[in-house]
PDB file of C-alpha atoms in Angstrom:
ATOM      1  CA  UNK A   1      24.059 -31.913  23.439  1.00 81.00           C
ATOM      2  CA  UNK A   2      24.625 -28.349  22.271  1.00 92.00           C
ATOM      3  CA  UNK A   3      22.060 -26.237  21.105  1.00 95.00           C
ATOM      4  CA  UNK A   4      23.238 -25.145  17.757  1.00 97.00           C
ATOM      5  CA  UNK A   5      21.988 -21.846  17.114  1.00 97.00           C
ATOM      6  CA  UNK A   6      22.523 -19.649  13.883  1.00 98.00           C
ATOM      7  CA  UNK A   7      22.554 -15.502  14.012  1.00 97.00           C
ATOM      8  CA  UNK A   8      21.070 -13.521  11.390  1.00 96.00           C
ATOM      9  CA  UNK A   9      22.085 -10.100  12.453  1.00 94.00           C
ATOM     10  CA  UNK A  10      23.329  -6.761  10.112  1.00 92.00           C
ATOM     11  CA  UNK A  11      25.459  -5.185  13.204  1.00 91.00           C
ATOM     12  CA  UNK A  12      28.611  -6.510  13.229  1.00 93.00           C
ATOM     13  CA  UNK A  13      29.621  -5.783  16.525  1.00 93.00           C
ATOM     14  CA  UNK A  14      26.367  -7.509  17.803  1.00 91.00           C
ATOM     15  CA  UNK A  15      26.965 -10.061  15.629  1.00 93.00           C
ATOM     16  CA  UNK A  16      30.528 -11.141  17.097  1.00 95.00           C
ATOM     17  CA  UNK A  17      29.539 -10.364  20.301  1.00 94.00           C
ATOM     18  CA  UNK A  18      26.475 -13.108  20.055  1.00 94.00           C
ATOM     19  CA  UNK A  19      28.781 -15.437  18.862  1.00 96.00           C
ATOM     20  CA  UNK A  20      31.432 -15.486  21.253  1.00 96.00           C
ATOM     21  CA  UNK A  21      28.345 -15.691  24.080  1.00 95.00           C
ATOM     22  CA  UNK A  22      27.310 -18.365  22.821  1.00 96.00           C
ATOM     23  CA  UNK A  23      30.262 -20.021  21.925  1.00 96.00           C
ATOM     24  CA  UNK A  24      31.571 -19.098  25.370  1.00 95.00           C
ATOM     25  CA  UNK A  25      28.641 -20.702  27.239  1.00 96.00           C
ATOM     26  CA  UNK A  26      28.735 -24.699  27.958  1.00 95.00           C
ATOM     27  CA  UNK A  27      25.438 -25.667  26.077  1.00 95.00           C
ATOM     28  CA  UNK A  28      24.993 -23.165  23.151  1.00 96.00           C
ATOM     29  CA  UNK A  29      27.289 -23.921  20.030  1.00 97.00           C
ATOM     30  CA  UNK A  30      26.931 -20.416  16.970  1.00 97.00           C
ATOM     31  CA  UNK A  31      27.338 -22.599  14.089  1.00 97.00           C
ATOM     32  CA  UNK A  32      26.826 -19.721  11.192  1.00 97.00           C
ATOM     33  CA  UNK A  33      26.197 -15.836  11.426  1.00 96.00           C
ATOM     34  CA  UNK A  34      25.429 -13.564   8.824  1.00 96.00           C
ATOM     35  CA  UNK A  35      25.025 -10.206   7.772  1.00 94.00           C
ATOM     36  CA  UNK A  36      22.178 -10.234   5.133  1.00 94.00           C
ATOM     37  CA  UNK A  37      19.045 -12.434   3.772  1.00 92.00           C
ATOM     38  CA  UNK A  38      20.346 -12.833   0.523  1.00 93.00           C
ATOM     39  CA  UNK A  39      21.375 -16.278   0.633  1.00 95.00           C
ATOM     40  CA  UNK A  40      19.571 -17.450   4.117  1.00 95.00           C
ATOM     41  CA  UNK A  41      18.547 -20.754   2.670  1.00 95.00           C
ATOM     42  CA  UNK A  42      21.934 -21.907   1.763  1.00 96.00           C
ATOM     43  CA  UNK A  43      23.377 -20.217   4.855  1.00 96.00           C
ATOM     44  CA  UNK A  44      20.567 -22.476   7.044  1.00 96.00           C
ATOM     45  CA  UNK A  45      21.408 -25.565   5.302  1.00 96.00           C
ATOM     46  CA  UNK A  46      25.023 -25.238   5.969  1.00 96.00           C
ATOM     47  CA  UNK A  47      25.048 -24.564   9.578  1.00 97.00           C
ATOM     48  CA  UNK A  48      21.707 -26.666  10.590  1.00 96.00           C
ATOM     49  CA  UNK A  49      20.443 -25.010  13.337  1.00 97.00           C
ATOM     50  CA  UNK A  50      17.986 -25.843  16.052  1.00 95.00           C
ATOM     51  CA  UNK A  51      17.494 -22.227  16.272  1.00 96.00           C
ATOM     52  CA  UNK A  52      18.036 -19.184  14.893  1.00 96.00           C
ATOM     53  CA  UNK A  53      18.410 -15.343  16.339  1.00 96.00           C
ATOM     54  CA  UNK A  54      16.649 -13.554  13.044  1.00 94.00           C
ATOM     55  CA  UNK A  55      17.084  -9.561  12.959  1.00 92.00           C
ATOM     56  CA  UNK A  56      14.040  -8.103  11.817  1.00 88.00           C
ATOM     57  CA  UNK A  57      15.533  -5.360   9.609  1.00 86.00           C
ATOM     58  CA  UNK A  58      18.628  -5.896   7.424  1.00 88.00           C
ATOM     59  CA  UNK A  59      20.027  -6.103   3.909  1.00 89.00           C
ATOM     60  CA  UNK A  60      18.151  -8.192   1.458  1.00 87.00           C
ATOM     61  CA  UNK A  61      15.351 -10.312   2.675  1.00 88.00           C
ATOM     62  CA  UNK A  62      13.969  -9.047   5.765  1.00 88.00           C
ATOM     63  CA  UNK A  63      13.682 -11.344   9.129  1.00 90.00           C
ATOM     64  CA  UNK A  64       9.905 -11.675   8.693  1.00 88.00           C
ATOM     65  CA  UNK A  65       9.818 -12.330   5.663  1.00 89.00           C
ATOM     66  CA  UNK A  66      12.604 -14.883   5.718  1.00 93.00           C
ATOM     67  CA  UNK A  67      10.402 -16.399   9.166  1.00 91.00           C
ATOM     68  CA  UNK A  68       7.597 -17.178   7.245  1.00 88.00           C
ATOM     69  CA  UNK A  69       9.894 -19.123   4.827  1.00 91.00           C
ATOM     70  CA  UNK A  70      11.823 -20.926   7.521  1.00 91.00           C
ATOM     71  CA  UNK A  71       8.667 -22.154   9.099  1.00 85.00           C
ATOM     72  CA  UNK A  72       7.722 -23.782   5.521  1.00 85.00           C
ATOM     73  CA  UNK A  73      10.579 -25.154   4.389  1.00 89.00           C
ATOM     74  CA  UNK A  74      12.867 -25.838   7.567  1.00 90.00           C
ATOM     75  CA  UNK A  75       9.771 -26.837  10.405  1.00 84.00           C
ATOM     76  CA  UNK A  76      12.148 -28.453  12.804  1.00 85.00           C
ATOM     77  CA  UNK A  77      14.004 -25.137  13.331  1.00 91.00           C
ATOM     78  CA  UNK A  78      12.815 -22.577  15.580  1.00 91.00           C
ATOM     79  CA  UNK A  79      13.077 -18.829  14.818  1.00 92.00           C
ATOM     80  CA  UNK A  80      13.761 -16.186  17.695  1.00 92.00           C
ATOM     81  CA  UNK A  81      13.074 -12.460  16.903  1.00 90.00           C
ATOM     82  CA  UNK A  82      15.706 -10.172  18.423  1.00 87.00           C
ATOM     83  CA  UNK A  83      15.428  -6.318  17.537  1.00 78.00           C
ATOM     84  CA  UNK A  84      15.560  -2.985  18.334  1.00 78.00           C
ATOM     85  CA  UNK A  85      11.492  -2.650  17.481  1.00 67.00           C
ATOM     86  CA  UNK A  86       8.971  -2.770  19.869  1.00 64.00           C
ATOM     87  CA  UNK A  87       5.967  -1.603  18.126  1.00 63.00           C
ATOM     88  CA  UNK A  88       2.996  -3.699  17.601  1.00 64.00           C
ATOM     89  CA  UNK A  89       2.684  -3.981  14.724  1.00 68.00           C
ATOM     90  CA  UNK A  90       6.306  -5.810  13.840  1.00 72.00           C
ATOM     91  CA  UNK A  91       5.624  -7.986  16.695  1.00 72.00           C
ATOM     92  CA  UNK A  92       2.632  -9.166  15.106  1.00 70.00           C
ATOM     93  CA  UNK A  93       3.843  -9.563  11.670  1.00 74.00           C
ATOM     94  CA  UNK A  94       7.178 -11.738  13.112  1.00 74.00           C
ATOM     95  CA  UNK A  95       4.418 -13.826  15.212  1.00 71.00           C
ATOM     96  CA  UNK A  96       1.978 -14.553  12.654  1.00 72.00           C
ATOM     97  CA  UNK A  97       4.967 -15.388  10.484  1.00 79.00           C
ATOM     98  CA  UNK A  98       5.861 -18.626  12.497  1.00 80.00           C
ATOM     99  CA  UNK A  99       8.271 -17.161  14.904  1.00 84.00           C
ATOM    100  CA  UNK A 100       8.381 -18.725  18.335  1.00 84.00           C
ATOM    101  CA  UNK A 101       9.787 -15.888  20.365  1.00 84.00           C
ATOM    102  CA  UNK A 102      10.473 -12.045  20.035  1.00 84.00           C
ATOM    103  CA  UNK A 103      13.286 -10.212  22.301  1.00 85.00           C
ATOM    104  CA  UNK A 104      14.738  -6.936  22.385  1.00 83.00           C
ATOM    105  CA  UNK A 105      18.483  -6.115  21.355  1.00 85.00           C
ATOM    106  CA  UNK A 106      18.240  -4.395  24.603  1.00 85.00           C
ATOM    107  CA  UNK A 107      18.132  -7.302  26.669  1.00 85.00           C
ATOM    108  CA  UNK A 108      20.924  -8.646  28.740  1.00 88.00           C
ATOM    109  CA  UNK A 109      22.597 -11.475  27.202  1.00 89.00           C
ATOM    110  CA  UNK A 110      21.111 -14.012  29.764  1.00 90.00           C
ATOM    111  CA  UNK A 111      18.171 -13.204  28.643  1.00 88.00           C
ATOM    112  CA  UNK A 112      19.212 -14.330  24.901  1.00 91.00           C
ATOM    113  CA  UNK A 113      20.364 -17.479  26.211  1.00 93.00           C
ATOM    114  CA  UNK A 114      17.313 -18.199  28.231  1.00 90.00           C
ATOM    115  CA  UNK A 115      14.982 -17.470  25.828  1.00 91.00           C
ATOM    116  CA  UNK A 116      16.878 -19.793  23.112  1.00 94.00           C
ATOM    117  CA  UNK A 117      16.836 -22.394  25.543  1.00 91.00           C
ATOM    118  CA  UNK A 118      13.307 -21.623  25.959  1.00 87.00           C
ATOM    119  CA  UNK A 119      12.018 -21.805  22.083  1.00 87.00           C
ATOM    120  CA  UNK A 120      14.419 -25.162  21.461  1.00 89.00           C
ATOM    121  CA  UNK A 121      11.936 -26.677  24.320  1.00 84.00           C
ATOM    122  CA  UNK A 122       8.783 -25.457  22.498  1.00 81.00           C
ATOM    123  CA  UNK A 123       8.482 -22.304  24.358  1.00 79.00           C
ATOM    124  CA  UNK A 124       7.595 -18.921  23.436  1.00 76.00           C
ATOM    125  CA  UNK A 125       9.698 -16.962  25.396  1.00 77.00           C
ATOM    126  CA  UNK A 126       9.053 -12.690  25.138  1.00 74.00           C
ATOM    127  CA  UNK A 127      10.719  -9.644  27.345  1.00 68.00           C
ATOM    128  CA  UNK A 128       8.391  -7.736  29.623  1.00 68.00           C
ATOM    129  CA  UNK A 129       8.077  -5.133  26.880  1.00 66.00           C
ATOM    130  CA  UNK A 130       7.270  -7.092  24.205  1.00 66.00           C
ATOM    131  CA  UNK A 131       4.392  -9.269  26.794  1.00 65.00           C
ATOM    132  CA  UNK A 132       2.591  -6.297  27.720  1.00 64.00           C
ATOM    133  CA  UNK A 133       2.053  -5.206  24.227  1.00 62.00           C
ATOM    134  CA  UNK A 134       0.875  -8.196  23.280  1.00 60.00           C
ATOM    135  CA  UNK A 135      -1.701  -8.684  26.207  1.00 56.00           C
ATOM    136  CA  UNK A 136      -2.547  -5.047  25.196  1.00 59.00           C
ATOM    137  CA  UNK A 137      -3.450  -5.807  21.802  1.00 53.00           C
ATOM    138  CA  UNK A 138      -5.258  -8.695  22.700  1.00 52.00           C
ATOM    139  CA  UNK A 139      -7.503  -6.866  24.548  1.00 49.00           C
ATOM    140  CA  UNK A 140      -8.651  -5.033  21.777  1.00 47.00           C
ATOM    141  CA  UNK A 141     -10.888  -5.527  18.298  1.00 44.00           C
ATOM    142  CA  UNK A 142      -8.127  -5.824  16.491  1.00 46.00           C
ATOM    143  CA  UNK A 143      -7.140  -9.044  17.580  1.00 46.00           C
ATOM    144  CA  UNK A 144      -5.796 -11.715  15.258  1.00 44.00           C
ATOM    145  CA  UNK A 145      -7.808 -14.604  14.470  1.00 47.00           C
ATOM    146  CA  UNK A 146      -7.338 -17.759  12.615  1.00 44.00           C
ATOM    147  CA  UNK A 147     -10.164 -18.204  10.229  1.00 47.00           C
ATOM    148  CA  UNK A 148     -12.364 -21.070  10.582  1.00 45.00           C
ATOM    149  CA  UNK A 149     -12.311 -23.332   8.000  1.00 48.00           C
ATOM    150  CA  UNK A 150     -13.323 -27.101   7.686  1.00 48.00           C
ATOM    151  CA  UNK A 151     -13.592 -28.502  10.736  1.00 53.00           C
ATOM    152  CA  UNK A 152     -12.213 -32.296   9.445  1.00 62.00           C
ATOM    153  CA  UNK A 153      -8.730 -32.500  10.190  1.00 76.00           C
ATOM    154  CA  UNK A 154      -7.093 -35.863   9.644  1.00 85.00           C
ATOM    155  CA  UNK A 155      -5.365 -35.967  12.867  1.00 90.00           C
ATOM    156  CA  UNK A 156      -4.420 -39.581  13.870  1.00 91.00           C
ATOM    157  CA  UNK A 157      -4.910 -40.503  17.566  1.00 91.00           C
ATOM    158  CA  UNK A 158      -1.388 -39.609  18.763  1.00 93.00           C
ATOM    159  CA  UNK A 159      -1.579 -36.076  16.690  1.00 92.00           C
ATOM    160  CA  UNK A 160      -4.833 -34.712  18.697  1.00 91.00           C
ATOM    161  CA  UNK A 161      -2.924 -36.228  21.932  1.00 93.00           C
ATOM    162  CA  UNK A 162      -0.021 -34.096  21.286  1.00 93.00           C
ATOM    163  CA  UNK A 163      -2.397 -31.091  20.431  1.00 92.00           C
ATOM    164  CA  UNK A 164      -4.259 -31.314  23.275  1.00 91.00           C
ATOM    165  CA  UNK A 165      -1.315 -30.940  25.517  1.00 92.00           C
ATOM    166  CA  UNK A 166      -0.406 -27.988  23.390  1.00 88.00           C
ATOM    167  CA  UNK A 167      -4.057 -26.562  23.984  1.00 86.00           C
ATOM    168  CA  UNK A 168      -2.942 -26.867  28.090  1.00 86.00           C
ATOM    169  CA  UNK A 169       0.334 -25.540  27.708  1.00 82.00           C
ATOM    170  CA  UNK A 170       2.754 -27.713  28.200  1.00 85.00           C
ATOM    171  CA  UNK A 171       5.867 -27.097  25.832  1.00 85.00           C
ATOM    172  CA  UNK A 172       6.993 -30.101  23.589  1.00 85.00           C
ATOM    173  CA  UNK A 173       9.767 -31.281  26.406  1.00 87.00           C
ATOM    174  CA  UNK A 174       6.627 -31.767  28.198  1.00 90.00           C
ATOM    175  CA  UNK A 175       4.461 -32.952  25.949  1.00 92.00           C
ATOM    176  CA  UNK A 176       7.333 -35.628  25.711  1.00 91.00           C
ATOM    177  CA  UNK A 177       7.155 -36.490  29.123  1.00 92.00           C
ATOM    178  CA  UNK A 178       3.522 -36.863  29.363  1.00 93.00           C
ATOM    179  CA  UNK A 179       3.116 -38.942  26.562  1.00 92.00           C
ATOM    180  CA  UNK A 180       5.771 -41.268  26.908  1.00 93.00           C
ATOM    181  CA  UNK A 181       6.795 -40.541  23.749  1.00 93.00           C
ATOM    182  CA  UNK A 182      10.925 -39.416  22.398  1.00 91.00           C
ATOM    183  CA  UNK A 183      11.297 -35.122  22.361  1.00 86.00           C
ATOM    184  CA  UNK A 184      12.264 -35.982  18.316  1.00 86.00           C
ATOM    185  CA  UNK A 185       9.138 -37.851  17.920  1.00 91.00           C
ATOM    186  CA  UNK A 186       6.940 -34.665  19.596  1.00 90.00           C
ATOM    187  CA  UNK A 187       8.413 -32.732  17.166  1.00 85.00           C
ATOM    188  CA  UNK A 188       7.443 -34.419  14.159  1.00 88.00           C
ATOM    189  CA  UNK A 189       3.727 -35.089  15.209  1.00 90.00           C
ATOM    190  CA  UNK A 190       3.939 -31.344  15.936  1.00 86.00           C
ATOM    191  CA  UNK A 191       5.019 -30.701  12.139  1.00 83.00           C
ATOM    192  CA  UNK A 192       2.410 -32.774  10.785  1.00 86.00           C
ATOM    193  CA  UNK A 193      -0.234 -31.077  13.086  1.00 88.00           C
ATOM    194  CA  UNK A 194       1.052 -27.703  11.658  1.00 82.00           C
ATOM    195  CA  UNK A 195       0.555 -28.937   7.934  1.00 80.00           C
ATOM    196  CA  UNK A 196      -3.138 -30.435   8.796  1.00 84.00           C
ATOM    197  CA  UNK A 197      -4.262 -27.491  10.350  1.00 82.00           C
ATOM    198  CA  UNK A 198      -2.433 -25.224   7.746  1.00 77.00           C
ATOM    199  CA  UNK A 199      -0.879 -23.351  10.389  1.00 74.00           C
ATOM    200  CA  UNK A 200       2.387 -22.177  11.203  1.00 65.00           C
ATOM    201  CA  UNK A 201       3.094 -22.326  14.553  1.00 71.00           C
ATOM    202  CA  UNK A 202       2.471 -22.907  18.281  1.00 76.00           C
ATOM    203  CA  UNK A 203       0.089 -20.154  19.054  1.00 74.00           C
ATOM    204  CA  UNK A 204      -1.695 -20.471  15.932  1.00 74.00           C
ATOM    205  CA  UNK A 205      -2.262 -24.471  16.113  1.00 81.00           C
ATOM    206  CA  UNK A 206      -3.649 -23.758  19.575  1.00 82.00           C
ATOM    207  CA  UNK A 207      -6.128 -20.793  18.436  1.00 80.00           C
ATOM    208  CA  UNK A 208      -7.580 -22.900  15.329  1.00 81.00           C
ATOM    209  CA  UNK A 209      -7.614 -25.563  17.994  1.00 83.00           C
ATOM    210  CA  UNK A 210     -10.206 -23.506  20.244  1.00 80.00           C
ATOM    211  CA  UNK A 211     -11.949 -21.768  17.290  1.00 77.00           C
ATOM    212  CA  UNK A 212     -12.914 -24.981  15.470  1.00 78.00           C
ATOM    213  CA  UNK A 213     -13.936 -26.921  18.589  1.00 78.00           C
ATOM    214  CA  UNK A 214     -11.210 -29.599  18.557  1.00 79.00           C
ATOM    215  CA  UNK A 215     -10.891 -29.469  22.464  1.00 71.00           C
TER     216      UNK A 215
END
């Protein structure tokens, strides 16, 4: 099965050349790119992704912005940051938005296609760059942290299974494997999880895991 993978990208000439990677490689299918976030709704309805290369900064509504709103209304799809910005601060805001990866432009295009391989496998693939900044900033006060809130989730039996094998790790092809249960059917008990917790992605779920006690 292909991995059908939408780009959201303002450079044309990245754009196309994205597209015919993928579209070139056995595995990867583009099924939409576009060249704005006016109409990224409709334009994710239409070609159904798994998951989608978002640019950070282009015309209309921005890629963290639109992030956020993917990770509400379209949880099944996974959203992988690729720009030219490496600065802390916009790798924050596209994490805590719900993405589940963040590249550079500048990587080589194997690097694209292992990372999108990566995040459609519950991963949360990030270049060197973009790692080190991110251990860097955890190291520091001004780390991010999930607010504690009540600590009575209504996770059924299979839910806090599924967590806990987030909390060690293991990404949801994994998870899948170790619980005996289908990759589709990890994915949904990850949704609800997300929704219970009132978080919005991987990293998060795992952090309000730890902070409230839950394992």
């Amino acid at each position: 099965m292909d991995i059908q993978v939408a780009i959201f990208e303002d450079n044309k000439l990245l754009r196309d050349a994205l597209r015919t990677i993928l579209n070139g490689t056995a595995g990867y299918k583009c099924t939409g790119s576009y060249e704005n976030g006016y109409n990224w709704e409709n334009d994710i309805v239409f070609s159904k992704p798994d998951v989608i290369l978002m640019d950070i900064e282009m015309p209309g509504m921005n890629g963290i912005q639109i992030t956020k709103l993917v990770t509400q209304k379209f949880p099944n799809v996974s959203v992988l940051i690729q720009t030219v910005f490496n600065d802390t601060d916009k790798i924050f805001n596209a994490l805590a938005s719900g993405a589940s990866g963040y590249i550079l432009k500048s990587d080589p295009p194997v690097k694209f296609l292992e990372a999108i391989t990566e995040v459609f496998h519950g991963g949360a693939p990030m270049s060197p760059t973009v790692a080190k900044k991110v251990l860097g900033f955890f190291s520091h006060e001004n780390f991010i942290r999930v607010e504690p809130g009540s600590t009575d989730f209504p996770l059924t039996d299979r839910e806090k299974e599924v967590l806990g094998l987030m909390v060690s790790g293991n990404d949801l092809k994994k998870i899948s494997e170790k619980a005996f249960i289908s990759y589709e059917t990890v994915r949904t008990h990850v949704k609800h999880i997300y929704r219970k917790l009132h978080v919005a992605s991987k990293s998060e779920a795992v952090m309000k895991a730890k902070q409230q006690g839950l394992f």
